[in-house]
Tab-separated table of C-alpha atoms and ligand atoms in Angstrom:
chain	number	residue	atom	x	y	z
J	22	MET	CA	113.155	129.733	104.302
J	23	ALA	CA	116.609	128.842	102.927
J	24	VAL	CA	116.863	128.882	99.126
J	25	ARG	CA	117.937	125.441	97.909
J	26	MET	CA	120.065	125.236	94.785
J	27	ASP	CA	119.264	122.265	92.580
J	28	LEU	CA	122.409	121.364	90.626
J	29	PHE	CA	121.166	117.960	89.408
J	30	GLU	CA	122.832	116.422	86.349
J	31	SER	CA	121.422	113.150	85.062
J	32	PRO	CA	123.753	110.223	84.442
J	33	ASP	CA	123.703	108.821	80.880
J	34	TYR	CA	126.536	106.296	80.875
J	35	TYR	CA	125.417	104.400	77.764
J	36	GLN	CA	124.364	107.442	75.702
J	37	LEU	CA	120.738	106.455	76.029
J	38	ASP	CA	119.661	109.978	75.113
J	39	GLU	CA	120.291	108.847	71.534
J	40	LEU	CA	117.273	106.552	71.906
J	41	LEU	CA	115.020	109.519	72.697
J	42	SER	CA	113.200	111.665	70.140
J	43	GLU	CA	113.281	115.464	70.002
J	44	GLU	CA	109.843	115.442	71.617
J	45	HIS	CA	111.059	113.235	74.485
J	46	LEU	CA	114.011	115.542	75.104
J	47	MET	CA	111.750	118.611	75.069
J	48	VAL	CA	109.378	116.987	77.554
J	49	ARG	CA	112.302	116.114	79.808
J	50	SER	CA	113.763	119.575	79.648
J	51	ALA	CA	110.408	121.222	80.464
J	52	VAL	CA	109.648	118.976	83.438
J	53	ARG	CA	113.229	119.117	84.706
J	54	ASP	CA	113.124	122.924	84.647
J	55	TYR	CA	109.808	122.862	86.490
J	56	VAL	CA	111.222	120.592	89.196
J	57	LYS	CA	114.348	122.725	89.584
J	58	THR	CA	112.414	125.971	89.932
J	59	ALA	CA	109.122	124.994	91.587
J	60	ILE	CA	109.716	121.737	93.494
J	61	SER	CA	113.319	121.551	94.736
J	62	PRO	CA	113.208	124.950	96.483
J	63	ILE	CA	110.124	124.065	98.551
J	64	ILE	CA	109.742	120.316	98.875
J	65	GLU	CA	111.966	119.669	101.866
J	66	ASP	CA	110.054	122.186	103.970
J	67	TYR	CA	106.683	120.684	103.015
J	68	ALA	CA	107.999	117.193	103.778
J	69	GLN	CA	109.376	118.303	107.149
J	70	LYS	CA	105.991	119.862	108.007
J	71	ALA	CA	104.118	116.866	106.559
J	72	GLU	CA	102.084	119.202	104.346
J	73	PHE	CA	100.871	118.709	100.792
J	74	PRO	CA	101.918	121.620	98.528
J	75	GLN	CA	98.473	122.232	97.032
J	76	GLN	CA	99.804	124.730	94.506
J	77	ILE	CA	101.357	121.860	92.527
J	78	ILE	CA	97.925	120.636	91.404
J	79	LYS	CA	97.403	123.552	89.042
J	80	GLN	CA	101.101	123.696	88.117
J	81	LEU	CA	101.210	120.011	87.104
J	82	GLY	CA	98.098	120.565	84.995
J	83	ASP	CA	99.661	123.608	83.331
J	84	ILE	CA	102.825	121.733	82.309
J	85	GLY	CA	100.867	118.761	80.948
J	86	CYS	CA	101.767	116.162	83.589
J	87	PHE	CA	98.152	115.057	84.136
J	88	GLY	CA	97.076	112.436	81.617
J	89	PRO	CA	99.838	113.002	79.057
J	90	THR	CA	98.777	109.917	77.060
J	91	VAL	CA	95.066	110.864	77.063
J	92	PRO	CA	93.945	112.254	73.674
J	93	VAL	CA	94.089	116.025	73.199
J	94	GLU	CA	90.312	116.219	72.572
J	95	TYR	CA	89.760	115.390	76.257
J	96	GLY	CA	92.423	117.806	77.492
J	97	GLY	CA	95.263	115.255	77.605
J	98	GLY	CA	98.666	115.573	75.976
J	99	GLY	CA	98.302	112.944	73.232
J	100	LEU	CA	101.895	111.885	73.957
J	101	ASP	CA	103.480	108.442	73.897
J	102	TYR	CA	104.400	106.232	76.839
J	103	ILE	CA	108.080	107.156	76.785
J	104	SER	CA	107.142	110.820	77.257
J	105	TYR	CA	104.912	109.774	80.132
J	106	GLY	CA	107.727	107.734	81.682
J	107	ILE	CA	110.184	110.624	81.349
J	108	MET	CA	107.728	112.957	83.090
J	109	MET	CA	107.399	110.538	86.000
J	110	GLN	CA	111.191	110.156	86.184
J	111	GLU	CA	111.701	113.902	86.406
J	112	LEU	CA	108.912	114.464	88.948
J	113	GLU	CA	110.123	111.656	91.208
J	114	ARG	CA	113.660	113.016	90.909
J	115	GLY	CA	112.154	115.921	92.842
J	116	ASP	CA	109.974	113.874	95.204
J	117	SER	CA	108.031	110.604	95.020
J	118	GLY	CA	104.972	112.383	96.437
J	119	VAL	CA	104.878	114.824	93.523
J	120	ARG	CA	105.081	111.906	91.098
J	121	SER	CA	102.335	110.166	93.088
J	122	THR	CA	100.033	113.154	92.633
J	123	ALA	CA	100.574	113.023	88.883
J	124	SER	CA	100.475	109.265	88.415
J	125	VAL	CA	97.294	108.830	90.450
J	126	GLN	CA	95.619	111.609	88.462
J	127	GLY	CA	96.782	110.327	85.062
J	128	SER	CA	96.913	106.553	85.356
J	129	LEU	CA	94.425	105.788	88.101
J	130	VAL	CA	91.725	108.432	87.585
J	131	MET	CA	91.894	109.749	84.006
J	132	TYR	CA	92.902	106.418	82.468
J	133	PRO	CA	89.878	104.444	83.800
J	134	ILE	CA	87.482	107.250	82.880
J	135	HIS	CA	88.950	107.321	79.383
J	136	ALA	CA	89.230	103.529	78.941
J	137	TYR	CA	86.059	102.393	80.720
J	138	GLY	CA	83.875	105.520	80.861
J	139	SER	CA	80.929	106.767	78.794
J	140	GLU	CA	81.311	109.690	76.409
J	141	GLU	CA	79.424	111.909	78.908
J	142	GLN	CA	81.781	110.908	81.716
J	143	LYS	CA	84.842	111.595	79.563
J	144	LYS	CA	83.547	115.052	78.588
J	145	LYS	CA	82.521	115.934	82.121
J	146	TYR	CA	85.637	114.854	84.020
J	147	LEU	CA	88.710	114.563	81.799
J	148	PRO	CA	89.294	118.228	80.831
J	149	LYS	CA	88.935	119.393	84.450
J	150	LEU	CA	91.294	116.658	85.678
J	151	ALA	CA	93.820	117.391	82.900
J	152	SER	CA	93.984	121.090	83.740
J	153	GLY	CA	94.299	120.532	87.476
J	154	GLU	CA	90.975	122.253	88.181
J	155	TRP	CA	89.950	119.000	89.865
J	156	LEU	CA	92.122	116.487	91.685
J	157	GLY	CA	91.193	112.806	91.695
J	158	CYS	CA	92.011	109.735	93.761
J	159	PHE	CA	91.708	105.955	93.324
J	160	GLY	CA	90.092	103.737	95.931
J	161	LEU	CA	91.001	100.066	95.736
J	162	THR	CA	92.785	99.101	98.987
J	163	GLU	CA	90.704	98.386	102.082
J	164	PRO	CA	91.665	97.895	105.734
J	165	ASN	CA	91.512	94.100	105.351
J	166	HIS	CA	92.277	93.765	101.634
J	167	GLY	CA	95.569	95.212	100.361
J	168	SER	CA	97.509	92.704	98.288
J	169	ASP	CA	94.274	90.790	97.800
J	170	PRO	CA	91.905	93.434	96.395
J	171	GLY	CA	89.586	90.768	94.981
J	172	GLY	CA	88.352	90.167	98.545
J	173	MET	CA	87.039	93.745	98.923
J	174	LEU	CA	83.946	94.357	101.047
J	175	THR	CA	82.910	97.798	99.730
J	176	ASN	CA	79.599	97.243	97.939
J	177	ILE	CA	76.732	98.806	96.032
J	178	LYS	CA	73.032	97.999	96.156
J	179	ASP	CA	70.587	98.870	93.388
J	180	ALA	CA	68.088	101.595	94.341
J	181	GLY	CA	66.395	102.574	91.068
J	182	ASP	CA	68.132	105.471	89.337
J	183	HIS	CA	71.043	105.306	91.795
J	184	VAL	CA	73.040	102.808	93.857
J	185	ILE	CA	73.775	102.890	97.589
J	186	LEU	CA	77.497	102.652	98.315
J	187	ASN	CA	78.835	101.363	101.645
J	188	GLY	CA	82.342	100.494	102.838
J	189	ALA	CA	85.772	102.014	103.377
J	190	LYS	CA	89.052	102.381	101.529
J	191	MET	CA	92.366	103.207	103.177
J	192	TRP	CA	95.824	104.423	102.214
J	193	ILE	CA	94.402	106.564	99.402
J	194	SER	CA	96.816	109.075	97.832
J	195	ASN	CA	95.296	112.531	97.155
J	196	ALA	CA	92.101	111.604	99.085
J	197	PRO	CA	92.007	114.619	101.451
J	198	PHE	CA	92.113	117.119	98.553
J	199	ALA	CA	90.312	115.190	95.811
J	200	GLN	CA	87.076	116.396	94.213
J	201	VAL	CA	86.470	113.002	92.601
J	202	ALA	CA	87.292	109.418	93.523
J	203	VAL	CA	87.328	106.417	91.200
J	204	VAL	CA	86.108	103.721	93.592
J	205	TRP	CA	85.973	99.956	93.102
J	206	ALA	CA	83.085	98.115	94.760
J	207	LYS	CA	81.182	94.840	94.474
J	208	ASN	CA	77.662	94.784	93.053
J	209	GLU	CA	74.918	92.488	94.314
J	210	GLU	CA	76.273	89.648	92.165
J	211	GLY	CA	79.682	90.043	93.821
J	212	LYS	CA	81.241	91.480	90.618
J	213	ILE	CA	83.667	94.419	90.875
J	214	VAL	CA	82.553	97.684	89.236
J	215	GLY	CA	84.042	101.177	89.095
J	216	LEU	CA	82.184	104.311	90.205
J	217	ILE	CA	82.973	108.013	90.114
J	218	VAL	CA	82.184	109.418	93.551
J	219	GLU	CA	82.181	113.199	93.983
J	220	ARG	CA	83.063	115.220	97.055
J	221	GLY	CA	79.870	116.590	98.535
J	222	MET	CA	77.815	113.430	98.051
J	223	GLU	CA	76.061	112.848	101.364
J	224	GLY	CA	77.735	110.170	103.515
J	225	PHE	CA	81.124	110.435	101.735
J	226	THR	CA	84.082	111.536	103.890
J	227	THR	CA	87.891	111.512	103.410
J	228	PRO	CA	89.717	111.514	106.775
J	229	THR	CA	93.440	112.282	106.548
J	230	THR	CA	96.068	109.681	107.487
J	231	HIS	CA	98.570	111.236	109.920
J	232	ASN	CA	102.004	110.317	111.313
J	233	LYS	CA	103.587	108.949	108.128
J	234	TRP	CA	107.409	108.852	108.008
J	235	SER	CA	107.234	108.430	104.247
J	236	LEU	CA	105.661	110.482	101.434
J	237	ARG	CA	105.227	113.291	103.916
J	238	ALA	CA	104.614	115.869	101.176
J	239	SER	CA	101.831	113.736	99.676
J	240	ALA	CA	98.339	113.709	101.163
J	241	THR	CA	97.038	110.256	102.099
J	242	GLY	CA	93.608	109.467	103.509
J	243	GLU	CA	90.662	107.144	103.801
J	244	LEU	CA	87.465	107.063	101.774
J	245	VAL	CA	84.459	106.303	103.944
J	246	PHE	CA	81.063	105.556	102.376
J	247	ASP	CA	78.041	105.564	104.638
J	248	ASN	CA	74.949	104.910	102.517
J	249	VAL	CA	76.198	107.211	99.745
J	250	LYS	CA	73.680	107.686	96.918
J	251	VAL	CA	75.645	107.465	93.674
J	252	PRO	CA	73.712	108.122	90.424
J	253	LYS	CA	73.873	105.154	88.030
J	254	GLU	CA	75.293	107.506	85.391
J	255	ASN	CA	78.474	107.603	87.566
J	256	ILE	CA	79.148	103.879	87.114
J	257	LEU	CA	81.921	103.144	84.590
J	258	PRO	CA	79.939	101.203	81.972
J	259	ASN	CA	82.687	99.449	80.041
J	260	VAL	CA	84.444	97.207	82.540
J	261	ILE	CA	83.523	94.582	85.077
J	262	GLY	CA	85.759	92.499	87.332
J	263	LEU	CA	89.182	92.877	88.941
J	264	LYS	CA	90.783	93.403	85.546
J	265	GLY	CA	89.300	96.948	85.674
J	266	PRO	CA	91.438	98.274	88.544
J	267	LEU	CA	94.369	96.003	87.652
J	268	GLY	CA	94.400	97.478	84.136
J	269	CYS	CA	94.845	100.952	85.677
J	270	LEU	CA	97.600	99.627	87.918
J	271	SER	CA	99.511	98.441	84.871
J	272	LYS	CA	99.728	102.052	83.640
J	273	ALA	CA	100.683	103.445	87.042
J	274	ARG	CA	103.261	100.719	87.748
J	275	TYR	CA	104.884	101.544	84.410
J	276	GLY	CA	105.177	105.188	85.523
J	277	ILE	CA	106.693	104.134	88.841
J	278	ALA	CA	109.291	102.027	87.030
J	279	TRP	CA	110.567	105.246	85.415
J	280	GLY	CA	109.860	107.421	88.435
J	281	THR	CA	111.918	105.563	91.002
J	282	LEU	CA	114.901	105.657	88.635
J	283	GLY	CA	114.600	109.447	88.907
J	284	ALA	CA	114.878	109.228	92.696
J	285	ALA	CA	117.858	106.863	92.299
J	286	MET	CA	119.579	109.286	89.892
J	287	ASP	CA	119.138	112.152	92.323
J	288	CYS	CA	120.700	110.098	95.142
J	289	TYR	CA	123.588	109.011	92.915
J	290	ASP	CA	124.256	112.544	91.665
J	291	THR	CA	124.167	113.948	95.199
J	292	ALA	CA	126.509	111.254	96.548
J	293	LEU	CA	128.945	111.703	93.641
J	294	LYS	CA	129.157	115.475	94.096
J	295	TYR	CA	129.429	115.242	97.874
J	296	SER	CA	132.135	112.570	97.766
J	297	MET	CA	134.259	114.615	95.346
J	298	GLU	CA	134.217	117.549	97.774
J	299	ARG	CA	134.289	115.910	101.185
J	300	VAL	CA	137.891	115.450	102.342
J	301	GLN	CA	138.901	112.891	104.963
J	302	PHE	CA	142.391	111.501	105.641
J	303	GLY	CA	143.727	114.212	103.341
J	304	LYS	CA	141.798	113.384	100.158
J	305	PRO	CA	138.265	113.440	98.741
J	306	ILE	CA	136.341	110.403	99.989
J	307	ALA	CA	135.539	109.631	96.306
J	308	GLY	CA	139.170	108.516	96.065
J	309	PHE	CA	138.667	105.611	98.462
J	310	GLN	CA	137.920	102.202	96.963
J	311	LEU	CA	134.895	101.485	99.164
J	312	GLN	CA	133.168	104.705	98.057
J	313	GLN	CA	134.022	104.046	94.401
J	314	LYS	CA	132.484	100.579	94.697
J	315	LYS	CA	129.226	102.157	95.852
J	316	LEU	CA	129.252	104.747	93.035
J	317	ALA	CA	130.140	102.154	90.392
J	318	GLU	CA	127.383	99.804	91.503
J	319	MET	CA	124.828	102.624	91.664
J	320	LEU	CA	125.601	103.753	88.127
J	321	THR	CA	125.549	100.160	86.843
J	322	GLU	CA	122.095	99.541	88.303
J	323	ILE	CA	120.759	102.902	87.078
J	324	THR	CA	122.024	102.187	83.560
J	325	LYS	CA	120.480	98.687	83.505
J	326	GLY	CA	117.224	100.179	84.822
J	327	GLN	CA	117.226	102.915	82.168
J	328	LEU	CA	117.550	100.305	79.412
J	329	LEU	CA	114.772	98.191	80.905
J	330	VAL	CA	112.247	101.022	81.172
J	331	TRP	CA	113.095	102.424	77.754
J	332	ARG	CA	112.455	99.018	76.150
J	333	LEU	CA	109.278	98.638	78.195
J	334	GLY	CA	108.187	102.052	76.904
J	335	VAL	CA	108.668	100.873	73.319
J	336	LEU	CA	106.541	97.784	74.074
J	337	MET	CA	103.896	100.000	75.717
J	338	ASN	CA	103.789	102.217	72.620
J	339	GLN	CA	103.318	99.112	70.471
J	340	GLY	CA	100.579	97.792	72.795
J	341	LYS	CA	102.672	94.694	73.451
J	342	ALA	CA	103.832	95.127	77.078
J	343	THR	CA	102.449	92.398	79.355
J	344	PRO	CA	101.395	92.992	82.978
J	345	ALA	CA	104.194	90.649	84.061
J	346	GLN	CA	106.806	92.683	82.168
J	347	ILE	CA	105.507	95.820	83.870
J	348	SER	CA	105.702	94.068	87.254
J	349	MET	CA	109.335	93.166	86.686
J	350	ALA	CA	110.276	96.747	85.869
J	351	LYS	CA	108.308	98.192	88.813
J	352	ARG	CA	109.947	95.766	91.237
J	353	ASN	CA	113.441	96.208	89.815
J	354	SER	CA	113.366	100.013	89.803
J	355	CYS	CA	111.952	100.211	93.332
J	356	GLU	CA	114.484	97.712	94.633
J	357	ILE	CA	117.546	99.363	93.112
J	358	ALA	CA	116.365	102.864	94.040
J	359	THR	CA	115.857	101.792	97.665
J	360	GLN	CA	119.354	100.286	97.792
J	361	ILE	CA	120.938	103.262	96.024
J	362	ALA	CA	119.257	105.702	98.418
J	363	ARG	CA	120.605	103.707	101.349
J	364	ASP	CA	124.172	103.560	99.983
J	365	ALA	CA	124.082	107.238	99.008
J	366	ARG	CA	122.879	108.132	102.503
J	367	GLN	CA	125.854	106.332	103.993
J	368	MET	CA	128.263	108.140	101.663
J	369	LEU	CA	127.142	111.454	103.131
J	370	GLY	CA	127.862	110.302	106.682
J	371	GLY	CA	126.020	112.401	109.260
J	372	MET	CA	125.012	115.002	106.651
J	373	GLY	CA	123.029	112.275	104.929
J	374	ILE	CA	120.386	112.250	107.632
J	375	THR	CA	119.627	115.967	107.355
J	376	GLY	CA	117.165	117.835	105.180
J	377	GLU	CA	120.078	119.741	103.646
J	378	TYR	CA	120.185	116.917	101.106
J	379	SER	CA	117.352	115.053	99.396
J	380	ILE	CA	118.621	111.527	100.057
J	381	MET	CA	116.940	110.665	103.362
J	382	ARG	CA	113.626	112.018	102.057
J	383	HIS	CA	113.943	109.835	98.934
J	384	MET	CA	114.909	106.867	101.101
J	385	MET	CA	111.831	107.219	103.294
J	386	ASN	CA	109.554	107.864	100.308
J	387	LEU	CA	110.810	104.759	98.529
J	388	GLU	CA	109.625	102.592	101.436
J	389	SER	CA	106.080	103.485	100.354
J	390	VAL	CA	106.761	103.183	96.654
J	391	ILE	CA	108.183	99.673	97.045
J	392	THR	CA	104.947	98.810	98.917
J	393	TYR	CA	102.167	100.498	96.974
J	394	GLU	CA	100.940	99.476	93.529
J	395	GLY	CA	101.799	95.917	94.601
J	396	THR	CA	104.539	95.042	97.079
J	397	HIS	CA	107.972	93.731	96.123
J	398	ASP	CA	106.832	90.210	97.119
J	399	ILE	CA	103.642	90.408	95.046
J	400	HIS	CA	105.595	91.456	91.952
J	401	LEU	CA	108.070	88.622	92.502
J	402	LEU	CA	105.153	86.205	92.635
J	403	ILE	CA	103.662	87.687	89.450
J	404	THR	CA	106.988	86.979	87.700
J	405	GLY	CA	107.153	83.523	89.283
J	406	MET	CA	103.669	82.719	88.020
J	407	ASP	CA	104.523	84.017	84.550
J	408	ILE	CA	107.613	81.792	84.393
J	409	THR	CA	106.066	78.617	85.789
J	410	GLY	CA	102.356	78.933	85.128
J	411	LEU	CA	101.859	78.074	88.802
J	412	ASN	CA	100.011	80.494	91.114
J	413	ALA	CA	101.871	80.857	94.435
J	414	PHE	CA	99.504	83.544	95.835
J	415	LYS	CA	96.810	81.292	97.131
Y	22	TGC	P1	93.717	87.351	89.052
Y	22	TGC	O1	92.724	86.235	89.062
Y	22	TGC	O2	95.151	87.063	88.798
Y	22	TGC	O3	93.281	88.487	88.011
Y	22	TGC	C1	91.935	88.952	87.942
Y	22	TGC	C2	91.709	89.471	86.535
Y	22	TGC	O4	92.562	90.604	86.289
Y	22	TGC	C3	93.430	90.324	85.158
Y	22	TGC	N1	94.725	90.956	85.481
Y	22	TGC	C4	95.135	92.104	84.928
Y	22	TGC	N2	94.584	92.864	83.991
Y	22	TGC	C5	95.255	93.985	83.640
Y	22	TGC	N3	96.433	94.364	84.210
Y	22	TGC	C6	97.005	93.605	85.165
Y	22	TGC	N4	98.139	94.016	85.743
Y	22	TGC	C7	96.359	92.411	85.564
Y	22	TGC	N5	96.629	91.441	86.487
Y	22	TGC	C8	95.620	90.552	86.417
Y	22	TGC	C9	93.475	88.827	85.072
Y	22	TGC	O5	93.812	88.410	83.771
Y	22	TGC	C10	92.058	88.457	85.439
Y	22	TGC	O6	91.221	88.753	84.326
Y	22	TGC	P2	89.897	87.865	84.029
Y	22	TGC	O7	89.399	88.379	82.735
Y	22	TGC	O8	90.370	86.445	83.988
Y	22	TGC	O9	88.967	88.122	85.173
Y	22	TGC	O10	93.524	88.122	90.458
Y	22	TGC	P3	93.937	87.696	91.936
Y	22	TGC	O11	92.779	87.972	92.820
Y	22	TGC	O12	94.527	86.315	91.942
Y	22	TGC	O13	95.073	88.765	92.313
Y	22	TGC	C11	96.250	88.806	91.629
Y	22	TGC	C12	97.228	89.868	92.201
Y	22	TGC	C13	97.688	89.495	93.589
Y	22	TGC	C14	98.428	89.886	91.283
Y	22	TGC	C15	96.621	91.258	92.192
Y	22	TGC	O14	95.444	91.337	92.827
Y	22	TGC	C16	97.572	92.342	92.641
Y	22	TGC	O15	98.225	92.924	91.784
Y	22	TGC	N6	97.668	92.725	93.969
Y	22	TGC	C17	98.390	93.891	94.392
Y	22	TGC	C18	97.383	94.972	94.748
Y	22	TGC	C19	97.834	96.313	94.331
Y	22	TGC	O16	98.726	96.504	93.525
Y	22	TGC	N7	97.180	97.342	94.864
Y	22	TGC	C20	97.466	98.666	94.495
Y	22	TGC	C21	96.418	99.615	95.033
Y	22	TGC	S1	96.475	101.226	94.254
Y	22	TGC	C22	97.860	101.934	94.813
Y	22	TGC	O17	98.652	101.401	95.512
Y	22	TGC	C23	98.054	103.317	94.349
Y	22	TGC	S2	99.437	104.098	95.000
Y	22	TGC	C24	99.472	105.357	93.895
Y	22	TGC	C25	100.472	106.405	94.139
Y	22	TGC	O18	100.381	107.145	95.141
Y	22	TGC	O19	101.353	106.580	93.238
Y	23	FAD	P1	99.377	93.393	102.949
Y	23	FAD	O1	98.643	92.953	101.729
Y	23	FAD	O2	98.758	93.116	104.274
Y	23	FAD	O3	100.828	92.736	102.896
Y	23	FAD	C1	101.673	92.660	104.052
Y	23	FAD	C2	102.888	91.809	103.676
Y	23	FAD	O4	102.448	90.481	103.296
Y	23	FAD	C3	103.644	92.369	102.477
Y	23	FAD	O5	105.023	92.190	102.667
Y	23	FAD	C4	103.171	91.492	101.314
Y	23	FAD	O6	104.154	91.389	100.287
Y	23	FAD	C5	102.971	90.149	102.026
Y	23	FAD	N1	102.005	89.281	101.306
Y	23	FAD	C6	100.683	89.509	101.087
Y	23	FAD	N2	100.146	88.506	100.372
Y	23	FAD	C7	101.153	87.618	100.133
Y	23	FAD	C8	101.241	86.381	99.434
Y	23	FAD	N3	100.202	85.855	98.795
Y	23	FAD	N4	102.436	85.740	99.402
Y	23	FAD	C9	103.537	86.284	100.007
Y	23	FAD	N5	103.505	87.440	100.683
Y	23	FAD	C10	102.330	88.106	100.737
Y	23	FAD	N6	95.890	101.982	97.608
Y	23	FAD	C11	94.907	102.476	96.796
Y	23	FAD	O7	93.949	101.777	96.491
Y	23	FAD	N7	94.967	103.762	96.334
Y	23	FAD	C12	96.001	104.591	96.647
Y	23	FAD	O8	96.028	105.734	96.179
Y	23	FAD	C13	97.025	104.107	97.514
Y	23	FAD	N8	98.015	104.952	97.923
Y	23	FAD	C14	98.910	104.524	98.877
Y	23	FAD	C15	99.792	105.445	99.451
Y	23	FAD	C16	100.663	105.027	100.465
Y	23	FAD	C17	101.580	106.019	101.094
Y	23	FAD	C18	100.688	103.672	100.862
Y	23	FAD	C19	101.651	103.205	101.914
Y	23	FAD	C20	99.809	102.768	100.306
Y	23	FAD	C21	98.895	103.180	99.330
Y	23	FAD	N9	97.921	102.310	98.805
Y	23	FAD	C22	96.937	102.770	97.972
Y	23	FAD	C23	97.808	100.948	99.332
Y	23	FAD	C24	98.862	99.982	98.794
Y	23	FAD	O9	98.580	99.622	97.489
Y	23	FAD	C25	98.887	98.770	99.745
Y	23	FAD	O10	99.520	99.213	100.940
Y	23	FAD	C26	99.643	97.602	99.143
Y	23	FAD	O11	98.962	97.079	98.018
Y	23	FAD	C27	99.873	96.463	100.174
Y	23	FAD	O12	98.710	96.192	100.881
Y	23	FAD	P2	98.758	96.130	102.496
Y	23	FAD	O13	99.402	97.383	102.979
Y	23	FAD	O14	97.385	95.835	102.968
Y	23	FAD	O15	99.740	94.947	102.840
């Protein structure tokens, strides 16, 4: 296997590092070093083979990327939301699939157990999830209910000391390797509840989703429930309704808003370096106006995005960020990262389509990221509804 040198340097055009604390800078340095030494050298090969690098589960736990905002007493990092955002930025700079592994574990599995779970559930699951001993997944989407999760068909029926779970979830990140799944299902009154389903429960299977051209180094699968007996003590007691899963999505979408900027920065940095070295018509292609336009626009969008997510992080820390503000940042970062990846790919000409560079992998990954956690259109409509008060979904 060829050794890949990672020479990434992050752009900071407006000296935004001055807005970060010592702790933020330490977190960034630690995660950046991890990505340079443990992710960049291997990730292209795993993506080409469409394999999930299972060793990252323990590694991400060891460096504190699972549940960084969860209190220390439950194994979390006790850090603020800007630290969390920076971690996601650095991981996604390496690969969106690596960030997915961490954001599902932290925001979609540990967060609901911490926010909605009983003390017993927190003690049983959170330390093992924080350390990477266990991997978790989050089951909301169904074959016929993606953007409209409120229509879900997965259901539970009361059976004394347990419930019987039936239904199916699809497109579930981490599913094939997860020990636990936070699953959203309707009870007999048609109200949505959350359950912790464990691998090994009879009737619970997790078939792998094959043939993806995107997030190839992340494992995706289904969750199939065929009369699964789930003890009532596994129901999350402190939330009912769609606001349960949507509350988790707010945390994960925030992480993606930072994360996709990381992918954009990697594409920009790669295109800048390549264009300074690649000579055509007797001079580096970076000297041509059309290439400079692309670089200038990339850096402008990255800088605007950095300001947006930093401010959102401050609002998150103050408990003031609204779901609609989070939607705007998720949509904006995904949109600009997708465009930057595409422009950067073109700047590398034919080399841009090869695995010698990270750009095409980022570009394909971002097609999933702009779709999951709410599509671009859904986030536009959330903003539209927030502005007008009028619901254009239904
Ligand atoms: P609606 O009536 O608007 O809302 C139902 C209840 O939820 C509340 N709410 C939220 N609460 C917290 N955070 C949010 N972001 C919230 N958004 C809404 C709302 O206030 C209401 O509460 P209450 O008390 O009145 O009941 O629901 P709706 O059925 O009209 O749907 C609205 C819509 C379309 C915006 C929503 O369902 C949506 O966001 N759809 C997109 C679905 C989605 O994002 N799925 C993601 C699946 S998970 C995933 O993709 C993981 S990928 C992970 C990875 O690999 O990184
Ligand atoms: P649909 O909802 O069918 O949407 C299709 C198109 O219609 C989209 O363009 C959408 O914007 C548009 N549309 C839908 N409704 C409207 C409307 N009202 N107005 C205008 N346009 C509309 N889910 C999980 O629960 N857990 C996971 O871990 C998870 N991981 C994922 C990993 C990957 C790689 C992928 C690709 C998806 C993952 N998802 C996960 C699912 C993801 O959240 C859904 O794919 C996403 O929410 C969109 O749902 P859908 O694919 O069913 O598309």
